[in-house]
Each structure stands twice: as C-alpha cells, then as structure tokens.
Amino acid sequence: MGYWAKAPMAREQLVLIATTLDDRIPEDDPVRLIAEVLDGYGWSTWEAKYHGRIGQPPIHPRVLAGLWLYGLRRGIRSSRKLEYMAGHNIDFMWLAQGHMPDYSTLCEFRTKFEAELKDLFRYIAKIAMAGGFLQLIELATDGTRVRANNNRFATWTDEKITKALEVLVADFEKRLVESKQADLTEKGVLGETSDARLPAGLADMAERRKKLEEIQKQLKAADAARQKDGIDPAKNPAQIPKTDPDSRVLPNKEGGHAPNYTPMATAEGHGGFIVDADVIVGPNENRELVPTMERVTKELGEQPERALADGAYATGPNIQDMQALGIELYSNLPMPPEKDNPAIRPDATQPVPESEWNRLPINPQSKRLDKACFVYNAEQDTYYCPLGNSLPYEEKKTERVQGETVTWMVYRCESCPGCPLAGKCIAKTNTGGRTIRRDIHTKDRERFAAKMQTPEARAIYDQRMRIAETPFGLIKHVFGLRQFLLRGLAKVKTEWLWTCTAINLDKLVRALRRVRAAIEVQIAAPVAN
C-alpha cells in the first residue's frame, strides 16, 4: 500500500478556502477568448425572440450559443452530450457560468435562430477582416455530399407511393364507415352533437394521405423531367426519401447511393476562413457560384478579386456572369490539344493528308471523330471537316439539359455520302450527314480555356484544392459531420451554418492567441539602447 500515491483530499473533507470556476481555467485557455469574442457581439436581435415576461427567466442566448460553438469545436454535435458537458466539464461550466440547460432547451435553441446566426457568422468574419486574418483576394468555392438523416433504402417511388395510397385510402374509407355507424348509434342514445370533426385517428390518416399525395406530385414531376433528359422512369424512377423528403438520393464517394444533401462552403486563401455557407438539394453546385460571390460582396462589403472552382463550374453562363461582376474566374477547362491534332491547319478548306487520318482525335463516348476535328470560321459562320468540306449553319434548337434550357446552333455537312472518313465520322444509320452544335457561350469558353493554359493562371488555380477542400476535411474528420442530425432543408441549413460558424470562431481565436503571444514576447524582450 505504501507504493501508491495517497489521495490529496478525502471526498468528504471540508475545505477552508473555496476555489472558483475562474481559478480552474488557465489564463491562456481558448475558452476565455471564445467568451471574449461572444461578449463583444450585440445580442439584441436574439433577445427579441424571447417573450420577456412569461415563464421562468430564460438562459441568455449568448450562453447557449457559446455552448454550441465551443461544443462543436470539441466535436460535440448531440444536445444530450452537450447537456452532460455543461454539468460535468469545468471549461463548459465556466463558459455556461454555472447554467445547466437540458438537452431539449439546447435542441430547440439550435434551430430557432437561423437569421440571427447568419449575423453572428458575419460578425466573426468582419472581426477577422479587421484584424487582417481574412482577405477577399482568392476565394475557392466547392460542395460536398453529407448524408441526410434518412435510411438509405427508405425511399418513395411513384409505384411504391401509389400502392401505399391505395392501402391508406381503403383503410380510411373502412374506418370512416365504422365511425359514421358509431355516430348514428351514439345519436340515438345521446341525441344530436355539435362536433363534426373527424376523430383523431381518421384526422391523422387524412393528413398522412395529403402528405403522400404531395410527394406523389413531386415524383411524377421528377419522372417527367427525367424522361425529357433521356432517362427511362420505368427502369430508373425518381426517388424521394421517406423520413426526410427534402433530401435527394445521390451517389456517394464511398460507393452506392443514399439520401444526401449538398452543403456548400466558400473559403478564402489567406486564413482559411469560410466566407459563405449554404446547403442545396441536388448535385447542381455550379449554379451557386454567382449568387455566392454576390452574397459575399453584400455581406462583407468588399468584392473578391478572384474565384477558384473546379471544372464543373466552368460553364458558359458562369464565365460570362463572373466577367460582368468584375471577378476573375479560375477553373479547370482544358483546350482541345492542338499540337498533336492534324485537323488544326493553316487553311481549313484543304484536306488533312491521308497519312495523318489515324492521328485525328476520337471522342471516347461516341467512338467517332471528335468535335476538335472540325474547325470553325467565325467570318463565314461555318465549320470545316478534316477533308475541307463545309458544315454551314442549318438551324437553331432548344433543349433541356440538367434542368436548364440550352439553345444550340446546328451546323450540318451535306458531303458525307461517299466520304472516305464517313466510317470514322458518322454511324451507318446516319443519312442526314454529320452535325456540329455550338451554343452562344462557345466563344467565351474557348477564350477562357486559352487563359487557363497560361502558367500564371495554372499557378493560381493550383491553390484551389488547398483552399476549397480544407474546410470539408475539418468538418468531416475533426467535427465528425458525416451525416446531418436534423431533418428538412431549413434545419439542415442551420445545422451546417452552426458548424461553419464554429470553424471560423476557432480560427479567429487561434489567430488572436498568436497575436497576443507575439505582443507578450515583444513586451518581455529587453529594449536595446
């Protein structure tokens, strides 16, 4: 027994000098800076959400917001775990000033202040800007997939929901008849009653029927859209998750499909702060580029200089709109190879030598001559094929591509019959000749692709992965957010914003600690005579 260290104090021993919560928190602990930043924020809009007179005095929103942000920084996303920490961990107890909110209070608070949370997010970003920790020079935007709070196999299709509605309607009609019969029996005994409402059970069934019919309408519209995009709904029907109908079934990077949301984050390259956060439904991230840059400019009062995004964002409308905004876009849009392409020749009206035909680029999807084999003449508004035959403008066509309307100019060759390259250029069943399509943004994309070939543009674009992917790595690996806890798009957006706000607060605290440490070193250093 003599080997082991004795307990410094028995549990039952009285202490003469009481300690305080503040004594237990070191002066340089990050929780002190977190409290300092939150104390400097004006909470009046949060306070206005409370009644002010009814009920017990509520815990101030600064305390509850601080618990959530500090808890998220420590990887705590559950309101029950946060309740435990507020009652048992010294740093949480210090931050909460001894308050011990229960999980229901914490859970309700998390979803109640969406607009106010956006203001707190902006406040932290502006402090970082004022301190020089955040700079709107290079912004990188991207999206990721995060699973919804929904079983991956629990989804509705039009066929499934039709069968479910048939069963529900039959059960509803049966119970309605039974209810009416019971009413007649009671009327004979008790006389007339004034309550004409449906019984609770039938009212619930009627409400469920209404919700299922709304989802069925969404499924039919989605199947119609898929059919326009060339997808057979009978073989590959649209799916809507049962538990969280706002989410969508999308492919996962780890394989397979599951109900997902697409969270978006835009980070700046100097300090890695997130300057815009949102969640969308579906995979069309590229449509969010321009609205994101407009929001950042409006919220932070300064226009970004450059925007970095992956190749999916290099669409014609984005290139044109970003130029109109005055923000330089850098994205991965490679040009068709010209050096090894024999179709690129001084005079497009002259044929490519037969000895070079095997070097003509082939499209990997169609296994036919690629569009890069056809040279466009802007003055004549016509294309020339590898044999020098012209493809003049024929007509304008409009079609739906991924939910957007695209207008194409179609150019057709009339010299395909008997052409020695026809076997490589068109299918045997093609009797109308080879066509080339060009939209109104083709010239913008070609100019943009040429810019992206320069060493300066490539060096800037190479920073994209570091800036854009780092926040997702932190959120998923450190904060543990790989599946949302809340359901419904509005609540999911709020959950995502809490997480992004916590990341920014953590970065701000780290930056402030570095500055204060540097000042203390300078103060402690001897002054040279």
Short mmCIF file of N, CA and C in Angstrom, two decimals, residues 127 132 159 207 214 259 293 360 418 444 457 462 497:
data_model
loop_
_atom_site.label_atom_id
_atom_site.label_comp_id
_atom_site.label_asym_id
_atom_site.label_seq_id
_atom_site.Cartn_x
_atom_site.Cartn_y
_atom_site.Cartn_z
N ILE A 127 -14.65 40.71 -37.90
CA ILE A 127 -13.55 40.85 -36.95
C ILE A 127 -12.26 40.32 -37.57
N GLY A 132 -6.95 41.59 -40.24
CA GLY A 132 -6.06 41.16 -41.31
C GLY A 132 -5.91 39.66 -41.42
N GLU A 159 -44.36 4.21 -58.04
CA GLU A 159 -45.05 2.91 -57.90
C GLU A 159 -45.31 2.58 -56.44
N GLU A 207 -54.39 13.51 -42.87
CA GLU A 207 -53.19 14.34 -43.01
C GLU A 207 -52.07 13.57 -43.70
N GLU A 214 -48.92 14.89 -51.99
CA GLU A 214 -47.98 15.96 -52.35
C GLU A 214 -46.66 15.36 -52.84
N PRO A 259 -29.80 8.91 -49.54
CA PRO A 259 -30.34 10.27 -49.39
C PRO A 259 -29.26 11.22 -48.89
N MET A 293 -20.86 34.67 -54.82
CA MET A 293 -19.99 35.84 -54.89
C MET A 293 -20.78 37.13 -54.62
N LEU A 360 -6.20 11.74 -86.06
CA LEU A 360 -7.33 12.61 -85.76
C LEU A 360 -7.95 12.18 -84.43
N GLY A 418 -20.33 8.98 -99.53
CA GLY A 418 -19.13 8.71 -100.33
C GLY A 418 -17.85 9.22 -99.73
N ASP A 444 -16.88 32.24 -75.48
CA ASP A 444 -16.40 32.58 -74.13
C ASP A 444 -15.61 31.43 -73.53
N ALA A 457 -2.12 31.50 -64.78
CA ALA A 457 -3.46 31.01 -64.42
C ALA A 457 -3.38 29.64 -63.75
N ASP A 462 -3.93 26.18 -59.01
CA ASP A 462 -3.37 25.09 -58.20
C ASP A 462 -3.61 25.29 -56.70
N LEU A 497 -24.67 25.87 -40.86
CA LEU A 497 -24.17 27.21 -40.53
C LEU A 497 -23.56 27.24 -39.13
#
